[in-house]
PDB file of C-alpha atoms and ligand atoms in Angstrom:
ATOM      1  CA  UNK A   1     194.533 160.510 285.750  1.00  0.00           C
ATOM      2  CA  UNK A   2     197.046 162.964 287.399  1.00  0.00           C
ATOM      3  CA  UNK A   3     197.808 162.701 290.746  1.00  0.00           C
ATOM      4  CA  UNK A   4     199.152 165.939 292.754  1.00  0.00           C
ATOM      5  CA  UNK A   5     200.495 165.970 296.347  1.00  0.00           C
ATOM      6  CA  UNK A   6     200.762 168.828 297.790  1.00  0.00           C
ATOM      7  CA  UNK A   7     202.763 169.467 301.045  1.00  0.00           C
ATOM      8  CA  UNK A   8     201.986 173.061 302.778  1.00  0.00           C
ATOM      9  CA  UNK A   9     201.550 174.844 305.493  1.00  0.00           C
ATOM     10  CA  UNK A  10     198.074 176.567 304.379  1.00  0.00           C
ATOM     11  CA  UNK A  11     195.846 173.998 302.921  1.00  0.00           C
ATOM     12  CA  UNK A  12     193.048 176.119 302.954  1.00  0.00           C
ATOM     13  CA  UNK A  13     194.039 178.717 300.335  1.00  0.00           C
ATOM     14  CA  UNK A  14     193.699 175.947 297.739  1.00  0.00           C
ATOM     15  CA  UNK A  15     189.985 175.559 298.724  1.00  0.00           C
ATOM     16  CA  UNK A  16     188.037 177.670 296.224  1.00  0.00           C
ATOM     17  CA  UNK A  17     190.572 177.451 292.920  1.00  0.00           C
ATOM     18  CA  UNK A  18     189.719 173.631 292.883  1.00  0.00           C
ATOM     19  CA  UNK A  19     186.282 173.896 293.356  1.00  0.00           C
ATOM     20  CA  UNK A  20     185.976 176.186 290.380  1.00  0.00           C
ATOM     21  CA  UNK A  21     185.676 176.361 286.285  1.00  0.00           C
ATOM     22  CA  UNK A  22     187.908 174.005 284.625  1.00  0.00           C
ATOM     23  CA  UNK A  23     189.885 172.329 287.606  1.00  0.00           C
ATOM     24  CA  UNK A  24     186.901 171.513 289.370  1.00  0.00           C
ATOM     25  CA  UNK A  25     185.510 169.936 286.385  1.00  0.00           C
ATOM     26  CA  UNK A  26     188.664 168.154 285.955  1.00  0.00           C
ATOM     27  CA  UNK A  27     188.986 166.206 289.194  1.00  0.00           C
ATOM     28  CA  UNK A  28     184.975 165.290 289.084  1.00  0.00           C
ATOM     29  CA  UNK A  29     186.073 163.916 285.818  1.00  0.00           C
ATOM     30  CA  UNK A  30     188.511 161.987 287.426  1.00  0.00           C
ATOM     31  CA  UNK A  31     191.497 163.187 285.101  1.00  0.00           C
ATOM     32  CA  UNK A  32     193.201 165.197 288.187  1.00  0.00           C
ATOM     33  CA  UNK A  33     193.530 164.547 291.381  1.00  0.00           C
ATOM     34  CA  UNK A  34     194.739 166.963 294.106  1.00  0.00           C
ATOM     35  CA  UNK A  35     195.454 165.829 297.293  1.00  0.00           C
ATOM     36  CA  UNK A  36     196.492 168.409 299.964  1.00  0.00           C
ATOM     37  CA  UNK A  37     198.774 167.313 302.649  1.00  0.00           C
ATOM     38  CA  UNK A  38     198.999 169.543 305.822  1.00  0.00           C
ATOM     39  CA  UNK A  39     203.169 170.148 306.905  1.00  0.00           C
ATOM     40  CA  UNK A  40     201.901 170.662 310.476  1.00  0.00           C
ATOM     41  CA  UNK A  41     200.748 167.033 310.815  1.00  0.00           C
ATOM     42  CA  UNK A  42     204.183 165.789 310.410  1.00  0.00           C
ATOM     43  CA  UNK A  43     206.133 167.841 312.819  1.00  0.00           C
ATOM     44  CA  UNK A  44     207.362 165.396 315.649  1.00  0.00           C
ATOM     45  CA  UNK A  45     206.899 167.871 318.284  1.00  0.00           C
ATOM     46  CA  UNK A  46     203.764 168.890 320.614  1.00  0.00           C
ATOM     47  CA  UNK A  47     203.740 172.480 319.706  1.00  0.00           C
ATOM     48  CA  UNK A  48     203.487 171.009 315.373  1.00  0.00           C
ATOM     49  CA  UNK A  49     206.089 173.507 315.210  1.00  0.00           C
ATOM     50  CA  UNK A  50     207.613 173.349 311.304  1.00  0.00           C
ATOM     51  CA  UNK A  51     209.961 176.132 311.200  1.00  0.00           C
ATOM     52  CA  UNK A  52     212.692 177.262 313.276  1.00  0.00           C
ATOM     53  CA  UNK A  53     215.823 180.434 313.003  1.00  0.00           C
ATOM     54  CA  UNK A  54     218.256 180.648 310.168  1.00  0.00           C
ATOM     55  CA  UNK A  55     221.707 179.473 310.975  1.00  0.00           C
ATOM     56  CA  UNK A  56     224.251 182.371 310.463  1.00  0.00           C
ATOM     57  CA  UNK A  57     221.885 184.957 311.544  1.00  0.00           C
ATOM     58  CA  UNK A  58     219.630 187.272 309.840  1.00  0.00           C
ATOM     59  CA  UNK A  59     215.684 187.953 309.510  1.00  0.00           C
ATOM     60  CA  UNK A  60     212.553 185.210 308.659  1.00  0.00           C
ATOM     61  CA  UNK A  61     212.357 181.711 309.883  1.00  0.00           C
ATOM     62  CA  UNK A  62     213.255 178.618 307.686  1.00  0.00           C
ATOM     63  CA  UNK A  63     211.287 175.495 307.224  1.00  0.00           C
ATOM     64  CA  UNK A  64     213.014 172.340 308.833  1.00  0.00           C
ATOM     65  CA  UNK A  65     213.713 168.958 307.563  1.00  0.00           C
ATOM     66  CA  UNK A  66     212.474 166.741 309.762  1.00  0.00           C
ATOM     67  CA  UNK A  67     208.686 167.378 308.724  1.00  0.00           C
ATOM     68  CA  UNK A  68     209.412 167.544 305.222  1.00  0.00           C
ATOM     69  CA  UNK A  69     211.345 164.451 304.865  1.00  0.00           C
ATOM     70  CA  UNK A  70     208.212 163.022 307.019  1.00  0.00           C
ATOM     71  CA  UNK A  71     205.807 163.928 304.480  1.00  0.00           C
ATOM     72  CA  UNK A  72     207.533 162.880 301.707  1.00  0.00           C
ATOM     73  CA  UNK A  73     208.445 159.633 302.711  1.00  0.00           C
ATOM     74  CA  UNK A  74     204.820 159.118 304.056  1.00  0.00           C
ATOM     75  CA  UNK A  75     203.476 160.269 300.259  1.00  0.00           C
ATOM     76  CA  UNK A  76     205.993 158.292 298.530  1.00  0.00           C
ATOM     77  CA  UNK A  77     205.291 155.050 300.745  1.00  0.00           C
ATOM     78  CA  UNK A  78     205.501 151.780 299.053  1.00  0.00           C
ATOM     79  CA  UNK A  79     204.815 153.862 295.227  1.00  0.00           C
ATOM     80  CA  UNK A  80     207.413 151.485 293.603  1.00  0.00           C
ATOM     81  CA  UNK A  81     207.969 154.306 290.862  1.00  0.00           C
ATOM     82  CA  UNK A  82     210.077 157.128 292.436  1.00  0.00           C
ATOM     83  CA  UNK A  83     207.797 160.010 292.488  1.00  0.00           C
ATOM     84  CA  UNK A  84     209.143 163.284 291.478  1.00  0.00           C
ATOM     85  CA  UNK A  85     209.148 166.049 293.943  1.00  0.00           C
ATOM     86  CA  UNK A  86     208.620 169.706 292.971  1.00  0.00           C
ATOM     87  CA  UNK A  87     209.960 172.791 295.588  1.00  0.00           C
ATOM     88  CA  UNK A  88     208.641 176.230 294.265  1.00  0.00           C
ATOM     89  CA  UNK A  89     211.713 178.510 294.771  1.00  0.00           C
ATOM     90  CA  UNK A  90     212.415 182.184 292.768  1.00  0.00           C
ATOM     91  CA  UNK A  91     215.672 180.176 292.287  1.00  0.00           C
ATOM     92  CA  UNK A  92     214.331 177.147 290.205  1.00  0.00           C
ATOM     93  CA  UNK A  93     214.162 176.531 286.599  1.00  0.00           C
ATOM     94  CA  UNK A  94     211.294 178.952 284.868  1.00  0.00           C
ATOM     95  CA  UNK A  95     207.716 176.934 284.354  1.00  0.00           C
ATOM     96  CA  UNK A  96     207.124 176.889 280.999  1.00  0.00           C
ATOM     97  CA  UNK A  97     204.675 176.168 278.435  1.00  0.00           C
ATOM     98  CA  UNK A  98     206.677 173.146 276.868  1.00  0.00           C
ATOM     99  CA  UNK A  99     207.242 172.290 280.962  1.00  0.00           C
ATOM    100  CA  UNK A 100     203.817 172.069 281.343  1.00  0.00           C
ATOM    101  CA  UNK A 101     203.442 170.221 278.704  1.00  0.00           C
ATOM    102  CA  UNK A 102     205.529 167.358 279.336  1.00  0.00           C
ATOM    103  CA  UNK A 103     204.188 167.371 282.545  1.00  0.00           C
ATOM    104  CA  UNK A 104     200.351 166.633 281.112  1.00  0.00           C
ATOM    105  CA  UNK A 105     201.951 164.154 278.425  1.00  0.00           C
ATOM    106  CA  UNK A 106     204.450 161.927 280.754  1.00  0.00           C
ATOM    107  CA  UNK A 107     203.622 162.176 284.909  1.00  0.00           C
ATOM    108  CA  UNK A 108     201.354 160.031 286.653  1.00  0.00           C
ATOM    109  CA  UNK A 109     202.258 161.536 290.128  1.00  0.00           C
ATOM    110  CA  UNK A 110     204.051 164.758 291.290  1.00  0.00           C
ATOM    111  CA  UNK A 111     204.698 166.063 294.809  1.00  0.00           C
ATOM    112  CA  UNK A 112     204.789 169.589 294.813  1.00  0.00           C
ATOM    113  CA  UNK A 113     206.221 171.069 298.430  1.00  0.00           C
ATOM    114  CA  UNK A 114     205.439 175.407 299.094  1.00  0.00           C
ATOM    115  CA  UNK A 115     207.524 176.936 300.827  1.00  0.00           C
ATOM    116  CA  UNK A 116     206.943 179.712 303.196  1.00  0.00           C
ATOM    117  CA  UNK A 117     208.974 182.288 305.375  1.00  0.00           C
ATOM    118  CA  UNK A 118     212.458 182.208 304.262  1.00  0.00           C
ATOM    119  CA  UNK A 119     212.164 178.910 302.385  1.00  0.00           C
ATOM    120  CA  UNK A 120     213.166 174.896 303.209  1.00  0.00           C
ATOM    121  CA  UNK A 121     216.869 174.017 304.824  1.00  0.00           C
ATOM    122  CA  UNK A 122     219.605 173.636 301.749  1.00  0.00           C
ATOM    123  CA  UNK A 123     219.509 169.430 302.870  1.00  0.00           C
ATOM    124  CA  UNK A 124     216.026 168.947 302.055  1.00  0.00           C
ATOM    125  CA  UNK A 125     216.424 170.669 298.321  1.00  0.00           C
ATOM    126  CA  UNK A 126     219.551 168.474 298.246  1.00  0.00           C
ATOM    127  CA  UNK A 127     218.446 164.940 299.032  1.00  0.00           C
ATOM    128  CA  UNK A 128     214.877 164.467 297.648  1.00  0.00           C
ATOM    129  CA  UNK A 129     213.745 167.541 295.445  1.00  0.00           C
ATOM    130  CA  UNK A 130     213.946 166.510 291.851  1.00  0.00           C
ATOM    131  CA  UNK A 131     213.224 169.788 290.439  1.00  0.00           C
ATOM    132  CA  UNK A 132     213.410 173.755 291.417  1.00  0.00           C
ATOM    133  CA  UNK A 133     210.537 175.819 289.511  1.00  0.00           C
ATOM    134  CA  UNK A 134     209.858 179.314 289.641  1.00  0.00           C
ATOM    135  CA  UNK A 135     207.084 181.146 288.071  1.00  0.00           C
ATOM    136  CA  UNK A 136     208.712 184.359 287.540  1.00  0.00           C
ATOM    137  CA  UNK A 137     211.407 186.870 288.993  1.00  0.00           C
ATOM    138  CA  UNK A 138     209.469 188.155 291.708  1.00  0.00           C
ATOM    139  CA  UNK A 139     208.951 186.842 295.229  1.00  0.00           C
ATOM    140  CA  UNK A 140     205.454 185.978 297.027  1.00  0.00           C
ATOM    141  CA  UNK A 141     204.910 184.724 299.894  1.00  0.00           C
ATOM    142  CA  UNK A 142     204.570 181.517 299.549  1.00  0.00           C
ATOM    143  CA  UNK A 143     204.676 178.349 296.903  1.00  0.00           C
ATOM    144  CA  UNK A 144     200.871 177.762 296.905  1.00  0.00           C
ATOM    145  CA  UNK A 145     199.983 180.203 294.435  1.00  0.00           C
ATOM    146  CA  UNK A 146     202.979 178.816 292.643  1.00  0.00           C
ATOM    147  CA  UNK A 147     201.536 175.761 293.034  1.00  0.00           C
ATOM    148  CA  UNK A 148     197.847 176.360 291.788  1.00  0.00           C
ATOM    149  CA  UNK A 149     199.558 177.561 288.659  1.00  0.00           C
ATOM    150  CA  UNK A 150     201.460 174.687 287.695  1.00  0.00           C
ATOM    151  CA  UNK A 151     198.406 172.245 288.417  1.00  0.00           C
ATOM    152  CA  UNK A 152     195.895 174.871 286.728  1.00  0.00           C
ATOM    153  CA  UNK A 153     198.501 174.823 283.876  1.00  0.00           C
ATOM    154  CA  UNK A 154     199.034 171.215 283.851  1.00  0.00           C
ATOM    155  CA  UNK A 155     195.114 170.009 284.321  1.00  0.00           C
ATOM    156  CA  UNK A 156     193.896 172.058 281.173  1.00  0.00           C
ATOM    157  CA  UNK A 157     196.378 170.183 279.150  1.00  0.00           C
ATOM    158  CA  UNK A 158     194.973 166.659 280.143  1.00  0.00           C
ATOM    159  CA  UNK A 159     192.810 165.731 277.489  1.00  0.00           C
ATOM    160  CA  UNK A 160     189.183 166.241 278.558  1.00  0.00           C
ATOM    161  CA  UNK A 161     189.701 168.438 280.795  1.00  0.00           C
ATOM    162  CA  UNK A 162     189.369 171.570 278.581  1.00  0.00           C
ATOM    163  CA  UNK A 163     185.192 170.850 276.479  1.00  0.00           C
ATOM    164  CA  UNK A 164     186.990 171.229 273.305  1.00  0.00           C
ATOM    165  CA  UNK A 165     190.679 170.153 272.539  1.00  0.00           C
ATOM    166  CA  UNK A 166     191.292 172.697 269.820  1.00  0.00           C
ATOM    167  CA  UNK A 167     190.675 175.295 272.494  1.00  0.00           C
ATOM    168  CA  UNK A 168     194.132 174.406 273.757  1.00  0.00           C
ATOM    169  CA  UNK A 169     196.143 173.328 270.847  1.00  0.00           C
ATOM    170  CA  UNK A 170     196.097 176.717 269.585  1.00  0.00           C
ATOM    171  CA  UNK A 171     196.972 179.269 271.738  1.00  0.00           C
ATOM    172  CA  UNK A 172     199.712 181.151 273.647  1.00  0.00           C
ATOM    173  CA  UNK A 173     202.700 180.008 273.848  1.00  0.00           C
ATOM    174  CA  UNK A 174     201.596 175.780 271.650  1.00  0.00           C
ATOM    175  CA  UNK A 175     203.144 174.118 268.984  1.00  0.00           C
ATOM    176  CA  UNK A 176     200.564 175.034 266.470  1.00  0.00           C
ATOM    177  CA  UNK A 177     201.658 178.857 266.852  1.00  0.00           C
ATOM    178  CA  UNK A 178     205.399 178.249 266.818  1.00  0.00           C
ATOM    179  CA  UNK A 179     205.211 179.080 270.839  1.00  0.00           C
ATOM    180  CA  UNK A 180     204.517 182.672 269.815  1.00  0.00           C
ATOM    181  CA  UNK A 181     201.407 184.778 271.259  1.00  0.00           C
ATOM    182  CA  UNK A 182     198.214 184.260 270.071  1.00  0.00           C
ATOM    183  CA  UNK A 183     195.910 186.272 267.684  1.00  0.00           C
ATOM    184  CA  UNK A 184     193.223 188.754 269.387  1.00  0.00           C
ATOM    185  CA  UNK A 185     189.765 187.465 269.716  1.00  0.00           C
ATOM    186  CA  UNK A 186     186.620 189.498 269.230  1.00  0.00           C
ATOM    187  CA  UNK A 187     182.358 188.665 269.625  1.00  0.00           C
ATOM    188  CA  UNK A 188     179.205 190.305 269.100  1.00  0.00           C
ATOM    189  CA  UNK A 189     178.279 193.166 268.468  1.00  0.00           C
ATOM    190  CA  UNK A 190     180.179 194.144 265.099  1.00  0.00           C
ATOM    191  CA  UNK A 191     180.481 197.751 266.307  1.00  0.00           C
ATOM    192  CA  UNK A 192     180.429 198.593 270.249  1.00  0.00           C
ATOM    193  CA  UNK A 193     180.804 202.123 271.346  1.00  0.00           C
ATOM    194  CA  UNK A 194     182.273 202.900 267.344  1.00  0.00           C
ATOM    195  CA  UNK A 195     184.953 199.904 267.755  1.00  0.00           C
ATOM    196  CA  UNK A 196     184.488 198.141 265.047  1.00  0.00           C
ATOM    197  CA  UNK A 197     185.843 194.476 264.443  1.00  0.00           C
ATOM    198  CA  UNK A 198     188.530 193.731 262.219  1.00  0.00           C
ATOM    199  CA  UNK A 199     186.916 193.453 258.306  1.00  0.00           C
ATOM    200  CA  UNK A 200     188.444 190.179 257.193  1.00  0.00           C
ATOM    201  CA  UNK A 201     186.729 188.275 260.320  1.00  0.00           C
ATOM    202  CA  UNK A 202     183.003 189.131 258.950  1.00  0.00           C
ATOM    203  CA  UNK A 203     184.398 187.468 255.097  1.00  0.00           C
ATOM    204  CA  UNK A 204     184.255 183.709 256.363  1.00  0.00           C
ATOM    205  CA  UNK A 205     186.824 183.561 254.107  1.00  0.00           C
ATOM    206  CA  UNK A 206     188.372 180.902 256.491  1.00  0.00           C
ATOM    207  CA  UNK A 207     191.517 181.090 254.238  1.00  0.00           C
ATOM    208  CA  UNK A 208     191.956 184.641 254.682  1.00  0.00           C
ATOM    209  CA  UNK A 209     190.760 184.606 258.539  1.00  0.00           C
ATOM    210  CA  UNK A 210     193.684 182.096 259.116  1.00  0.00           C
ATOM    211  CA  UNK A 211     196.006 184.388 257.287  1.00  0.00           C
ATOM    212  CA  UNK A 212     195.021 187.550 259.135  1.00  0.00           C
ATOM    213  CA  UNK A 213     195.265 185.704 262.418  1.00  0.00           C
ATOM    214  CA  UNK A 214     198.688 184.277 261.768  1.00  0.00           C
ATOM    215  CA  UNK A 215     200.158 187.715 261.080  1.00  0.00           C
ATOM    216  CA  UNK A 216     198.686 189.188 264.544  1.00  0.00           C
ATOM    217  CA  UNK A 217     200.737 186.279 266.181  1.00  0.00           C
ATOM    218  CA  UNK A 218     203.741 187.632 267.970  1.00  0.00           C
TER     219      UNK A 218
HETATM  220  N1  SAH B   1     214.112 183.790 300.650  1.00  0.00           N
HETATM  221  C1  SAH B   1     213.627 183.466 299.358  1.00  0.00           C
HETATM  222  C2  SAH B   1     212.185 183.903 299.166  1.00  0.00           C
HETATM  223  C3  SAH B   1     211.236 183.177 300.052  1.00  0.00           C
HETATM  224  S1  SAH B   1     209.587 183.450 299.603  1.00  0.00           S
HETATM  225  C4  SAH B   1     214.478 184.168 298.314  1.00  0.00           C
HETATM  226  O1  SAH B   1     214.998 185.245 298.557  1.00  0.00           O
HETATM  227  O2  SAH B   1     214.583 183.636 297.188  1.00  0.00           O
HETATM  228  C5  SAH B   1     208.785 182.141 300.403  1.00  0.00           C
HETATM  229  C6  SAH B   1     208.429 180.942 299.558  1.00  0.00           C
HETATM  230  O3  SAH B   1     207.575 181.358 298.507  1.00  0.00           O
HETATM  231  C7  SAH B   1     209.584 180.261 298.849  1.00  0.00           C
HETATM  232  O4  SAH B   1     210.159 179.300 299.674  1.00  0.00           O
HETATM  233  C8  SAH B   1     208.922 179.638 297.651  1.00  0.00           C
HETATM  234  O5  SAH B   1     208.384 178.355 297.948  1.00  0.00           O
HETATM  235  C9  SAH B   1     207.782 180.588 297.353  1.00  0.00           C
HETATM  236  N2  SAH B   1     208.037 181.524 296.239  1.00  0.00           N
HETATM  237  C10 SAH B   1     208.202 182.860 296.327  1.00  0.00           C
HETATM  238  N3  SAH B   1     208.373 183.426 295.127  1.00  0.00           N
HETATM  239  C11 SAH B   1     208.308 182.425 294.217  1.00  0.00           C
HETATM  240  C12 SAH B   1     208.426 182.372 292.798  1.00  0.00           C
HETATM  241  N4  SAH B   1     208.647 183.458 292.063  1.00  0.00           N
HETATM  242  N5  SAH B   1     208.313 181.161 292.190  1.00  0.00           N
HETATM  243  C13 SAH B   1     208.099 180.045 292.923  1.00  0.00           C
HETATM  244  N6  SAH B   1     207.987 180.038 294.274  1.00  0.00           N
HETATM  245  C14 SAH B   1     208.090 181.199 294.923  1.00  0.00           C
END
């Protein structure tokens, strides 16, 4: 079992990815766990106010420390292994298939904090984020979506959580292709609209299918 934390501002739009397909079936298995933690509920003030101006000037609000070391600390509690903590930032380290994958293989827990607005105060990144991920140079709006991708990523790699296990040990990106792109797929019917499928798939000559689909790897 993997155990997520995760520490935003808009618990909601996590709602319907976990109660679908795969990751739903995966935490009514019981391999994955998500457990969303709202920032507002840990803001000392009456107002729950999270976020306040940047100093030095300029545009967007930034998210303070006060709440976030709050939540942490709270989600951490007593856990005598040091949880790691995860901030989604377009400045961290790119996620990864082989990320992912030591991920599924070694972690028992994982915060994951999403930003939002301008991002977190420097001091929070400095004193308890163990690791900056990014899922690509562009910038959203937030980490959630970040967020669902690493535990979607992550979840389908615990075994079980996927019906059949070969179903992830070859594809995209594994060790079984060499991490290069996988092979193009095709189903009934032989022939739609004159497209016809690829001879050599039709032999069951598995020899010769395996051959074929190795060369289509990129
Ligand atoms: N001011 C930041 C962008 C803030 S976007 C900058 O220029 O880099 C708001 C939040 O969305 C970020 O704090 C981060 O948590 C999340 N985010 C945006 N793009 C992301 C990406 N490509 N990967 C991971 N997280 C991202």
């Amino acid at each position: 079992m993997l155990r997520f934390d995760i520490i935003t501002l808009f618990p909601e739009m996590f709602e319907s990815v976990l109660a679908s397909s795969i990751l739903a079936r995966g935490i009514k298995l019981k391999k994955v766990q998500v457990k969303l933690h709202n920032l507002r509920d840990f803001a000392k003030n009456k107002w729950r106010k999270v976020d306040d101006k940047p100093f030095g000037g300029g545009a967007g609000m930034v998210m303070q420390c006060q709440p976030l070391f709050a939540a942490v600390k709270k989600i951490r509690g007593s856990s005598k292994k040091k949880i790691p903590v995860i901030y989604f930032s377009p400045r961290g380290e790119k996620l990864t298939q082989p990320l992912a994958e030591n991920f599924a293989e070694k972690a028992e827990r994982i915060i994951l904090v999403c930003g939002h607005y301008e991002g977190v105060d420097q001091r929070f990144i400095d004193a308890l984020v163990t690791q900056e991920l990014s899922i690509g140079d562009y910038v959203l709006t937030g980490g959630e979506l970040p967020a669902m991708v690493l535990v979607d990523a992550v979840a389908r790699l615990l075994p079980g959580v996927v019906g059949k296990s070969e179903s992830v040990a070859e594809e995209s990106f594994s060790k079984a292709l060499d991490r290069k792109k996988e092979y193009p797929h095709y189903t009934r019917p032989e022939v739609f609209q004159g497209m016809k499928v690829p001879d050599v798939l039709l032999t069951g000559n598995h020899a010769a299918i395996r051959k074929w689909r190795m060369q289509q790897t990129r």
